[in-house]
């Protein structure tokens, strides 16, 4: 089936000064997990059910991409008492490992098809990944790892063609714990011949989620959640389809926490998993926020006044780069000066110009942002440059006097499930104005 886009060109989110916020928001499943879980269904025939799936544009695009290579995908609404939708994915084995350019070009996660398709079919022909445009996003580590397992690649201006007679286990050590490279090698290694060791593997909760599903399918993985993954390949035919619940989105959870931090009040962030957000919650606490944590979520309470802190982004368990725009926006309203250091993506400061339009005082020096608290933001028309920065501008707009209009909302729709509705549910003055059909 083809998935209907819910974004229209010209959609605008309008945010007015809000707060104190109150009530409960239920956080859905993680974009950065579900896209990889969907790719994993290429590995074995059968009928999969993914639950707690967020209603976001990237899921729709990934579903179209996987449908184009031969999977059958049906969306079912959430059951009573559940949050996300269900994806029923049927893999009949009739897969063509060729990803059409017009779809793969639109989504970074298309690169996640490389590992499972190569592992299972020994061949791929896939467009180079698109997705968020925040500086070069090379995939050399993905390709080097797969080459060590016996694959060969031709890179053209259109994309990547890869093949291998047989993928075999290998010793792979990453220079850097890349999320995408870890996932790709993992999904190739589970059906390769022999044992693969990935050293300096990424340890993000979304990778643990993928490993958990792969293990339920019959894959043999040791060291889950650590920097050393040892994978013993098995025959794809011995694997089985499973039902799996997508892990909660820690970045969406942090977005609502940042909203209450900036607008004031106290909210319940239901399903937020504090154990996946440890460092970020520590930094938020240093800024003056208070958290009551239990098994089902987090209650977050804002201080009268946020206090500036310094924050560096690092691979998990460090503060994720995806939280960073939220932190910069919060520091804009904090007392004092905070320095935010970006260690993953040098180009990921482009939203700063937009925050400045709201009155923020931010100076960029290399990969550092020096944020001077101004105590007050004012509304303006701004443009969402990517998913997380877009959501940050919406939240900052709620803390600004007057009206803030955020355009290029399609970025936000790629990763946020009903941001407007969820913020409105917390008492925020926010609405979405539809543009013309795209
Ligand atoms: C994933 C997330 C993204 C998050 C990022 C880091 C998804 C869909 N996206 O992206 O939201 O911001 O993790 O937590 O899950 N690098 C190389 N060569 C490679 C691979 C990566 O140089 O072969 C570099 C990248 O350019 C970047 C850094 O390593 O500077 C981190 O990349 P990586 O961890 O791979 O992030 P993604 O998987 O792309």
Short mmCIF file of C-alpha atoms and ligand atoms in Angstrom, two decimals:
data_model
loop_
_atom_site.label_atom_id
_atom_site.label_comp_id
_atom_site.label_asym_id
_atom_site.label_seq_id
_atom_site.Cartn_x
_atom_site.Cartn_y
_atom_site.Cartn_z
CA UNK A 1 0.00 0.00 0.00
CA UNK A 2 1.02 3.62 -0.39
CA UNK A 3 1.02 5.72 2.74
CA UNK A 4 -0.68 9.08 2.59
CA UNK A 5 1.55 11.97 3.65
CA UNK A 6 -0.01 14.04 6.42
CA UNK A 7 2.11 17.09 5.67
CA UNK A 8 0.90 19.76 3.29
CA UNK A 9 3.22 22.31 1.75
CA UNK A 10 2.87 25.59 3.53
CA UNK A 11 1.65 24.15 6.86
CA UNK A 12 2.53 26.47 9.72
CA UNK A 13 2.52 25.91 13.48
CA UNK A 14 1.42 28.96 15.44
CA UNK A 15 2.54 29.16 19.07
CA UNK A 16 1.54 31.83 21.58
CA UNK A 17 2.93 32.57 25.02
CA UNK A 18 1.88 29.70 27.27
CA UNK A 19 2.26 28.35 30.75
CA UNK A 20 2.37 27.20 33.36
CA UNK A 21 1.86 23.82 31.66
CA UNK A 22 0.06 21.01 33.46
CA UNK A 23 -1.47 17.61 32.85
CA UNK A 24 -0.14 14.48 31.19
CA UNK A 25 1.44 13.70 27.85
CA UNK A 26 1.91 10.12 26.65
CA UNK A 27 5.13 9.63 24.68
CA UNK A 28 4.97 7.32 21.65
CA UNK A 29 7.58 4.96 20.17
CA UNK A 30 10.96 6.14 18.91
CA UNK A 31 11.54 7.12 15.29
CA UNK A 32 15.18 6.11 15.59
CA UNK A 33 14.14 2.63 16.63
CA UNK A 34 11.09 1.84 14.54
CA UNK A 35 12.80 2.56 11.20
CA UNK A 36 15.49 -0.03 11.99
CA UNK A 37 12.96 -2.56 13.31
CA UNK A 38 11.07 -2.20 10.04
CA UNK A 39 14.30 -2.87 8.11
CA UNK A 40 14.97 -5.95 10.25
CA UNK A 41 11.79 -7.57 8.93
CA UNK A 42 13.63 -8.06 5.63
CA UNK A 43 15.75 -10.74 7.31
CA UNK A 44 13.18 -13.52 7.64
CA UNK A 45 9.88 -14.55 6.07
CA UNK A 46 6.65 -14.39 8.02
CA UNK A 47 4.25 -11.89 9.53
CA UNK A 48 5.58 -9.30 11.95
CA UNK A 49 3.60 -6.94 14.15
CA UNK A 50 5.27 -3.78 15.43
CA UNK A 51 3.31 -2.00 18.16
CA UNK A 52 3.71 1.46 19.73
CA UNK A 53 4.62 2.77 16.26
CA UNK A 54 4.61 6.59 16.08
CA UNK A 55 2.44 8.27 13.44
CA UNK A 56 5.25 10.13 11.68
CA UNK A 57 6.28 10.85 8.13
CA UNK A 58 9.51 8.83 8.23
CA UNK A 59 7.56 5.67 9.08
CA UNK A 60 5.31 6.30 6.07
CA UNK A 61 8.32 6.83 3.79
CA UNK A 62 10.11 3.77 5.16
CA UNK A 63 6.92 1.74 4.65
CA UNK A 64 6.77 2.89 1.02
CA UNK A 65 10.45 2.00 0.59
CA UNK A 66 10.00 -1.48 2.06
CA UNK A 67 6.82 -2.00 0.02
CA UNK A 68 8.80 -1.11 -3.10
CA UNK A 69 11.34 -3.84 -2.36
CA UNK A 70 8.60 -6.42 -1.78
CA UNK A 71 7.19 -6.34 1.77
CA UNK A 72 3.45 -6.06 2.39
CA UNK A 73 2.63 -3.51 5.08
CA UNK A 74 -0.66 -2.70 6.71
CA UNK A 75 -1.28 0.01 9.31
CA UNK A 76 -3.72 -0.73 12.10
CA UNK A 77 -4.87 1.81 14.69
CA UNK A 78 -3.77 1.57 18.31
CA UNK A 79 -5.79 -0.84 20.47
CA UNK A 80 -7.64 0.49 23.51
CA UNK A 81 -5.09 1.48 26.16
CA UNK A 82 -2.22 1.66 23.68
CA UNK A 83 -0.44 4.72 22.27
CA UNK A 84 0.98 4.06 18.83
CA UNK A 85 -0.40 2.38 15.74
CA UNK A 86 0.40 -1.19 14.72
CA UNK A 87 2.35 -2.10 11.62
CA UNK A 88 1.63 -5.55 10.27
CA UNK A 89 4.51 -6.46 7.95
CA UNK A 90 4.41 -9.55 5.76
CA UNK A 91 7.62 -10.86 4.26
CA UNK A 92 6.86 -13.59 1.71
CA UNK A 93 10.48 -13.84 0.59
CA UNK A 94 9.67 -12.17 -2.75
CA UNK A 95 12.12 -9.31 -2.26
CA UNK A 96 13.97 -7.31 -4.90
CA UNK A 97 17.00 -5.74 -3.21
CA UNK A 98 16.79 -2.55 -5.26
CA UNK A 99 15.63 0.62 -3.50
CA UNK A 100 14.09 3.20 -5.83
CA UNK A 101 15.91 6.51 -5.91
CA UNK A 102 12.87 8.72 -5.38
CA UNK A 103 12.17 7.12 -1.99
CA UNK A 104 15.62 6.24 -0.69
CA UNK A 105 16.77 9.75 -1.46
CA UNK A 106 14.21 11.11 1.02
CA UNK A 107 15.23 9.25 4.12
CA UNK A 108 18.49 8.68 5.88
CA UNK A 109 17.28 5.37 7.28
CA UNK A 110 17.21 3.85 3.78
CA UNK A 111 20.86 3.09 4.47
CA UNK A 112 19.59 0.59 7.04
CA UNK A 113 18.41 -1.62 4.20
CA UNK A 114 22.00 -2.24 3.14
CA UNK A 115 22.93 -4.66 5.96
CA UNK A 116 19.85 -6.90 5.95
CA UNK A 117 19.50 -7.00 2.15
CA UNK A 118 23.17 -7.74 1.58
CA UNK A 119 23.18 -10.29 4.39
CA UNK A 120 20.17 -12.14 3.07
CA UNK A 121 20.40 -11.74 -0.72
CA UNK A 122 24.08 -10.96 -1.38
CA UNK A 123 23.15 -7.95 -3.52
CA UNK A 124 21.91 -4.38 -3.13
CA UNK A 125 21.32 -1.44 -5.41
CA UNK A 126 20.27 1.53 -3.36
CA UNK A 127 20.19 5.30 -3.68
CA UNK A 128 22.47 7.26 -1.36
CA UNK A 129 20.69 8.32 1.81
CA UNK A 130 18.96 11.65 2.21
CA UNK A 131 17.30 12.74 5.46
CA UNK A 132 18.31 15.58 7.75
CA UNK A 133 20.66 17.94 6.06
CA UNK A 134 23.04 18.94 8.82
CA UNK A 135 26.44 18.56 7.27
CA UNK A 136 28.05 15.60 5.55
CA UNK A 137 26.83 12.25 6.83
CA UNK A 138 29.35 9.78 5.49
CA UNK A 139 28.75 6.02 5.61
CA UNK A 140 32.37 4.91 5.26
CA UNK A 141 32.25 2.93 8.51
CA UNK A 142 29.17 1.02 7.34
CA UNK A 143 30.87 0.11 4.08
CA UNK A 144 34.28 -0.73 5.59
CA UNK A 145 32.65 -3.08 8.08
CA UNK A 146 30.68 -4.86 5.38
CA UNK A 147 33.80 -5.05 3.18
CA UNK A 148 35.61 -6.77 6.06
CA UNK A 149 32.78 -9.33 5.89
CA UNK A 150 33.39 -9.92 2.18
CA UNK A 151 31.16 -7.36 0.43
CA UNK A 152 32.27 -5.20 -2.48
CA UNK A 153 30.75 -1.85 -3.36
CA UNK A 154 30.55 0.45 -6.35
CA UNK A 155 29.63 4.00 -5.42
CA UNK A 156 28.08 6.05 -8.20
CA UNK A 157 26.54 9.50 -8.26
CA UNK A 158 23.13 7.78 -7.95
CA UNK A 159 23.86 5.44 -5.10
CA UNK A 160 25.53 2.23 -3.97
CA UNK A 161 25.67 -1.14 -5.67
CA UNK A 162 26.97 -3.89 -3.43
CA UNK A 163 27.40 -7.62 -3.74
CA UNK A 164 29.02 -10.59 -2.06
CA UNK A 165 29.19 -14.29 -2.79
CA UNK A 166 28.93 -15.00 0.91
CA UNK A 167 29.08 -12.71 3.95
CA UNK A 168 31.37 -14.11 6.62
CA UNK A 169 31.96 -13.11 10.21
CA UNK A 170 34.73 -10.61 10.90
CA UNK A 171 36.44 -8.61 13.64
CA UNK A 172 35.30 -5.01 13.24
CA UNK A 173 36.47 -2.07 15.34
CA UNK A 174 34.84 1.33 14.81
CA UNK A 175 36.80 4.59 15.12
CA UNK A 176 33.62 6.04 16.56
CA UNK A 177 30.49 4.32 17.95
CA UNK A 178 28.27 5.08 14.96
CA UNK A 179 24.61 4.24 15.50
CA UNK A 180 23.87 3.51 11.85
CA UNK A 181 27.06 1.52 11.21
CA UNK A 182 26.47 -0.63 14.31
CA UNK A 183 22.92 -1.38 13.14
CA UNK A 184 23.94 -2.20 9.60
CA UNK A 185 26.78 -4.53 10.56
CA UNK A 186 24.53 -6.14 13.16
CA UNK A 187 21.77 -6.87 10.64
CA UNK A 188 24.26 -8.32 8.16
CA UNK A 189 26.14 -10.33 10.80
CA UNK A 190 23.08 -12.12 12.18
CA UNK A 191 22.76 -14.03 8.89
CA UNK A 192 26.48 -14.14 7.94
CA UNK A 193 28.58 -17.26 8.05
CA UNK A 194 30.47 -17.40 11.36
CA UNK A 195 31.11 -15.02 14.23
CA UNK A 196 31.34 -11.23 14.02
CA UNK A 197 32.67 -9.02 16.80
CA UNK A 198 31.86 -5.31 16.73
CA UNK A 199 34.14 -3.32 19.04
CA UNK A 200 33.31 0.26 20.03
CA UNK A 201 29.71 -0.48 19.06
CA UNK A 202 27.06 2.17 19.72
CA UNK A 203 24.97 1.46 22.83
CA UNK A 204 21.90 3.64 22.32
CA UNK A 205 18.59 2.32 23.73
CA UNK A 206 17.33 2.07 20.14
CA UNK A 207 20.15 -0.37 19.33
CA UNK A 208 19.25 -2.43 22.38
CA UNK A 209 15.65 -2.41 21.08
CA UNK A 210 16.82 -3.71 17.69
CA UNK A 211 18.98 -6.40 19.35
CA UNK A 212 16.03 -7.46 21.50
CA UNK A 213 13.82 -7.95 18.45
CA UNK A 214 16.58 -9.74 16.52
CA UNK A 215 17.16 -12.07 19.44
CA UNK A 216 13.44 -12.86 19.64
CA UNK A 217 13.61 -13.73 15.92
CA UNK A 218 16.29 -16.31 16.71
CA UNK A 219 19.45 -14.27 16.07
CA UNK A 220 22.43 -14.97 18.30
CA UNK A 221 23.80 -11.76 19.82
CA UNK A 222 25.85 -11.36 22.98
CA UNK A 223 26.90 -8.18 24.76
CA UNK A 224 23.63 -6.32 24.11
CA UNK A 225 23.85 -2.81 25.56
CA UNK A 226 27.66 -2.91 25.73
CA UNK A 227 30.38 -1.61 23.42
CA UNK A 228 31.30 -5.15 22.30
CA UNK A 229 28.70 -7.09 20.37
CA UNK A 230 29.44 -10.70 19.45
CA UNK A 231 27.13 -12.07 16.78
CA UNK A 232 26.99 -15.68 15.62
CA UNK A 233 25.38 -15.90 12.20
CA UNK A 234 22.50 -18.31 11.60
CA UNK A 235 20.63 -19.30 8.44
CA UNK A 236 17.93 -16.76 7.56
CA UNK A 237 15.56 -19.70 7.07
CA UNK A 238 15.89 -20.59 10.76
CA UNK A 239 14.64 -17.14 11.88
CA UNK A 240 11.01 -16.37 12.66
CA UNK A 241 8.80 -13.31 12.45
CA UNK A 242 7.83 -11.74 15.78
CA UNK A 243 5.60 -9.19 17.50
CA UNK A 244 7.60 -6.37 19.06
CA UNK A 245 6.80 -3.16 20.94
CA UNK A 246 8.87 -0.14 19.91
CA UNK A 247 10.87 1.49 22.71
CA UNK A 248 9.64 4.92 23.92
CA UNK A 249 11.08 7.96 22.17
CA UNK A 250 13.50 9.62 24.60
CA UNK A 251 13.90 12.71 22.41
CA UNK A 252 10.15 13.33 22.22
CA UNK A 253 10.04 12.82 26.01
CA UNK A 254 12.80 15.42 26.44
CA UNK A 255 10.90 17.82 24.20
CA UNK A 256 7.94 17.92 26.60
CA UNK A 257 10.32 18.24 29.56
CA UNK A 258 12.01 21.19 27.85
CA UNK A 259 8.57 22.72 27.18
CA UNK A 260 7.65 22.68 30.85
CA UNK A 261 11.15 23.88 31.77
CA UNK A 262 10.70 26.94 29.56
CA UNK A 263 7.00 27.64 30.13
CA UNK A 264 6.88 26.71 33.82
CA UNK A 265 4.52 24.29 35.55
CA UNK A 266 4.56 20.59 36.27
CA UNK A 267 3.66 17.78 33.86
CA UNK A 268 3.50 14.03 33.77
CA UNK A 269 5.51 12.51 30.88
CA UNK A 270 3.89 9.10 30.71
CA UNK A 271 5.98 6.17 29.36
CA UNK A 272 9.20 8.22 29.40
CA UNK A 273 11.99 5.85 30.39
CA UNK A 274 14.30 7.71 32.78
CA UNK A 275 16.94 4.98 32.59
CA UNK A 276 17.39 5.86 28.88
CA UNK A 277 17.76 9.58 29.63
CA UNK A 278 20.16 9.55 32.58
CA UNK A 279 22.72 12.19 31.55
CA UNK A 280 20.10 14.48 30.06
CA UNK A 281 17.99 14.36 33.21
CA UNK A 282 21.11 15.12 35.27
CA UNK A 283 21.80 18.23 33.18
CA UNK A 284 18.14 19.28 33.40
CA UNK A 285 18.35 18.83 37.18
CA UNK A 286 21.49 21.00 37.23
CA UNK A 287 19.39 23.63 35.46
CA UNK A 288 16.94 23.52 38.37
CA UNK A 289 14.28 21.08 37.16
CA UNK A 290 12.85 18.46 39.50
CA UNK A 291 11.88 14.93 38.50
CA UNK A 292 9.80 12.26 40.17
CA UNK A 293 10.57 9.02 38.42
CA UNK A 294 8.67 5.75 38.48
CA UNK A 295 8.27 2.70 36.27
CA UNK A 296 5.63 4.32 34.03
CA UNK A 297 7.13 7.72 33.44
CA UNK A 298 8.49 10.96 34.78
CA UNK A 299 6.81 13.91 36.50
CA UNK A 300 8.78 17.03 35.57
CA UNK A 301 8.53 20.30 37.48
CA UNK A 302 10.04 23.57 36.35
CA UNK A 303 11.95 25.92 38.67
CA UNK A 304 11.02 29.60 39.00
CA UNK A 305 14.17 30.35 37.02
CA UNK A 306 16.40 28.00 34.99
CA UNK A 307 20.14 28.11 35.75
CA UNK A 308 22.81 27.97 33.02
CA UNK A 309 24.99 24.83 32.70
CA UNK A 310 27.58 23.61 30.19
CA UNK A 311 26.60 20.60 28.07
CA UNK A 312 28.59 18.45 25.60
CA UNK A 313 26.94 16.05 23.19
CA UNK A 314 28.40 12.55 23.14
CA UNK A 315 27.42 9.06 22.02
CA UNK A 316 25.20 7.19 24.48
CA UNK A 317 25.23 7.21 27.47
CA UNK A 318 26.28 10.84 26.94
CA UNK A 319 23.86 13.65 26.14
CA UNK A 320 22.56 12.87 22.63
CA UNK A 321 23.07 15.41 19.88
CA UNK A 322 19.32 15.22 19.21
CA UNK A 323 18.61 16.90 22.58
CA UNK A 324 20.92 19.78 21.87
CA UNK A 325 18.60 22.37 20.25
CA UNK A 326 16.27 21.94 23.24
CA UNK A 327 19.14 22.62 25.64
CA UNK A 328 20.25 25.70 23.71
CA UNK A 329 16.70 27.07 23.79
CA UNK A 330 16.39 26.43 27.54
CA UNK A 331 19.73 28.14 28.19
CA UNK A 332 18.41 31.18 26.34
CA UNK A 333 16.00 31.67 29.22
CA UNK A 334 18.38 30.61 32.03
CA UNK A 335 20.28 32.88 34.38
CA UNK A 336 23.96 32.97 33.41
CA UNK A 337 25.98 31.74 30.45
CA UNK A 338 26.05 28.15 29.22
CA UNK A 339 28.35 26.59 26.65
CA UNK A 340 27.03 23.78 24.49
CA UNK A 341 29.63 21.72 22.67
CA UNK A 342 28.62 19.63 19.65
CA UNK A 343 30.85 16.59 19.23
CA UNK A 344 28.93 14.68 16.56
CA UNK A 345 27.71 16.93 13.75
CA UNK A 346 29.68 20.12 13.09
CA UNK A 347 26.88 21.62 10.97
CA UNK A 348 24.18 21.18 13.58
CA UNK A 349 23.92 24.79 14.74
CA UNK A 350 21.88 26.18 11.85
CA UNK A 351 18.75 26.68 13.96
CA UNK A 352 20.66 29.22 16.07
CA UNK A 353 19.88 31.91 13.55
CA UNK A 354 16.18 31.14 13.99
CA UNK A 355 16.41 31.23 17.80
CA UNK A 356 18.12 34.61 17.48
CA UNK A 357 15.01 35.89 15.70
CA UNK A 358 13.16 35.13 18.96
CA UNK A 359 15.69 37.26 20.83
CA UNK A 360 18.12 34.56 21.99
CA UNK A 361 21.75 35.62 22.54
CA UNK A 362 23.88 32.82 21.07
CA UNK A 363 27.41 33.02 19.70
CA UNK A 364 28.88 30.17 17.69
CA UNK A 365 32.60 29.46 18.03
CA UNK A 366 33.59 26.37 16.07
CA UNK A 367 31.64 23.50 17.55
CA UNK A 368 30.69 25.49 20.68
CA UNK A 369 27.57 27.58 21.20
CA UNK A 370 27.87 30.22 23.90
CA UNK A 371 24.36 30.94 25.15
CA UNK A 372 23.71 34.02 27.33
CA UNK A 373 20.40 33.86 29.15
CA UNK A 374 18.22 36.78 28.12
CA UNK A 375 15.31 36.16 30.49
CA UNK A 376 12.77 36.90 27.78
CA UNK A 377 12.06 35.70 24.22
CA UNK A 378 9.67 37.37 21.79
CA UNK A 379 7.59 35.88 18.99
CA UNK A 380 8.77 35.86 15.36
CA UNK A 381 8.37 33.98 12.09
CA UNK A 382 10.95 31.19 11.93
CA UNK A 383 11.79 28.24 9.71
CA UNK A 384 12.25 24.68 10.98
CA UNK A 385 15.66 23.54 9.67
CA UNK A 386 15.37 19.88 10.77
CA UNK A 387 13.27 17.62 12.98
CA UNK A 388 14.62 18.39 16.45
CA UNK A 389 15.41 22.03 15.84
CA UNK A 390 11.94 22.47 14.38
CA UNK A 391 10.30 21.09 17.50
CA UNK A 392 12.60 23.27 19.59
CA UNK A 393 11.42 26.40 17.78
CA UNK A 394 7.82 25.43 18.49
CA UNK A 395 8.58 24.97 22.19
CA UNK A 396 10.59 28.21 22.34
CA UNK A 397 7.62 29.95 20.70
CA UNK A 398 5.43 28.85 23.63
CA UNK A 399 7.85 30.56 26.02
CA UNK A 400 8.08 33.74 23.93
CA UNK A 401 5.81 36.74 24.25
CA UNK A 402 3.47 37.35 21.31
CA UNK A 403 3.05 34.94 18.43
CA UNK A 404 5.63 32.62 16.84
CA UNK A 405 5.00 31.08 13.43
CA UNK A 406 7.09 28.04 12.53
CA UNK A 407 7.15 27.08 8.85
CA UNK A 408 8.69 24.09 7.01
CA UNK A 409 6.69 21.98 9.40
CA UNK A 410 7.30 18.89 7.25
CA UNK A 411 10.62 18.47 9.05
CA UNK A 412 8.84 18.20 12.39
CA UNK A 413 6.31 15.74 10.95
CA UNK A 414 9.16 13.40 10.04
CA UNK A 415 9.81 12.61 13.69
CA UNK A 416 7.06 14.01 15.95
CA UNK A 417 3.73 12.31 16.44
CA UNK A 418 1.13 15.07 16.93
CA UNK A 419 3.43 17.58 18.62
CA UNK A 420 0.74 20.26 18.41
CA UNK A 421 -2.01 18.09 19.92
CA UNK A 422 0.23 16.85 22.69
CA UNK A 423 1.41 20.35 23.65
CA UNK A 424 -2.18 21.64 23.50
CA UNK A 425 -3.11 18.81 25.88
CA UNK A 426 -0.67 20.32 28.37
CA UNK A 427 -2.45 23.66 28.14
CA UNK A 428 -0.24 25.30 25.52
CA UNK A 429 -1.72 27.90 23.16
CA UNK A 430 -0.81 26.29 19.88
CA UNK A 431 -2.42 25.48 16.57
CA UNK A 432 -1.57 24.26 13.11
CA UNK A 433 -2.69 26.06 9.99
CA UNK A 434 -2.94 23.95 6.86
CA UNK A 435 -1.26 25.01 3.67
CA UNK A 436 -2.26 23.86 0.22
CA UNK A 437 -2.19 20.12 -0.64
CA UNK A 438 1.31 19.06 -1.81
C1 LIG B 1 21.51 8.35 14.30
C2 LIG B 1 20.17 9.02 14.49
C3 LIG B 1 20.31 10.53 14.66
C4 LIG B 1 21.30 10.82 15.78
C5 LIG B 1 22.61 10.07 15.55
C6 LIG B 1 23.59 10.22 16.69
C7 LIG B 1 18.64 7.63 13.24
C8 LIG B 1 17.71 7.52 12.08
N1 LIG B 1 19.33 8.76 13.34
O1 LIG B 1 22.06 8.86 13.08
O2 LIG B 1 19.04 11.08 14.99
O3 LIG B 1 21.55 12.23 15.79
O4 LIG B 1 22.35 8.67 15.40
O5 LIG B 1 23.01 9.84 17.89
O6 LIG B 1 18.72 6.73 14.06
N2 LIG B 1 29.99 8.89 10.77
C9 LIG B 1 31.04 8.73 9.90
N3 LIG B 1 31.08 7.62 9.10
C10 LIG B 1 30.13 6.67 9.16
C11 LIG B 1 29.05 6.83 10.05
C12 LIG B 1 28.99 7.95 10.85
O7 LIG B 1 31.94 9.57 9.83
O8 LIG B 1 30.23 5.69 8.41
C13 LIG B 1 29.91 10.09 11.61
C14 LIG B 1 28.72 10.96 11.24
O9 LIG B 1 29.02 11.82 10.16
C15 LIG B 1 28.47 11.71 12.53
C16 LIG B 1 28.80 10.67 13.59
O10 LIG B 1 29.66 9.71 12.95
O11 LIG B 1 29.36 12.79 12.64
C17 LIG B 1 27.59 9.99 14.20
O12 LIG B 1 26.89 9.29 13.21
P1 LIG B 1 25.95 8.04 13.53
O13 LIG B 1 26.09 7.65 14.98
O14 LIG B 1 26.21 7.01 12.51
O15 LIG B 1 24.49 8.65 13.35
P2 LIG B 1 23.32 8.14 12.42
O16 LIG B 1 23.16 6.67 12.54
O17 LIG B 1 23.49 8.73 11.07
#
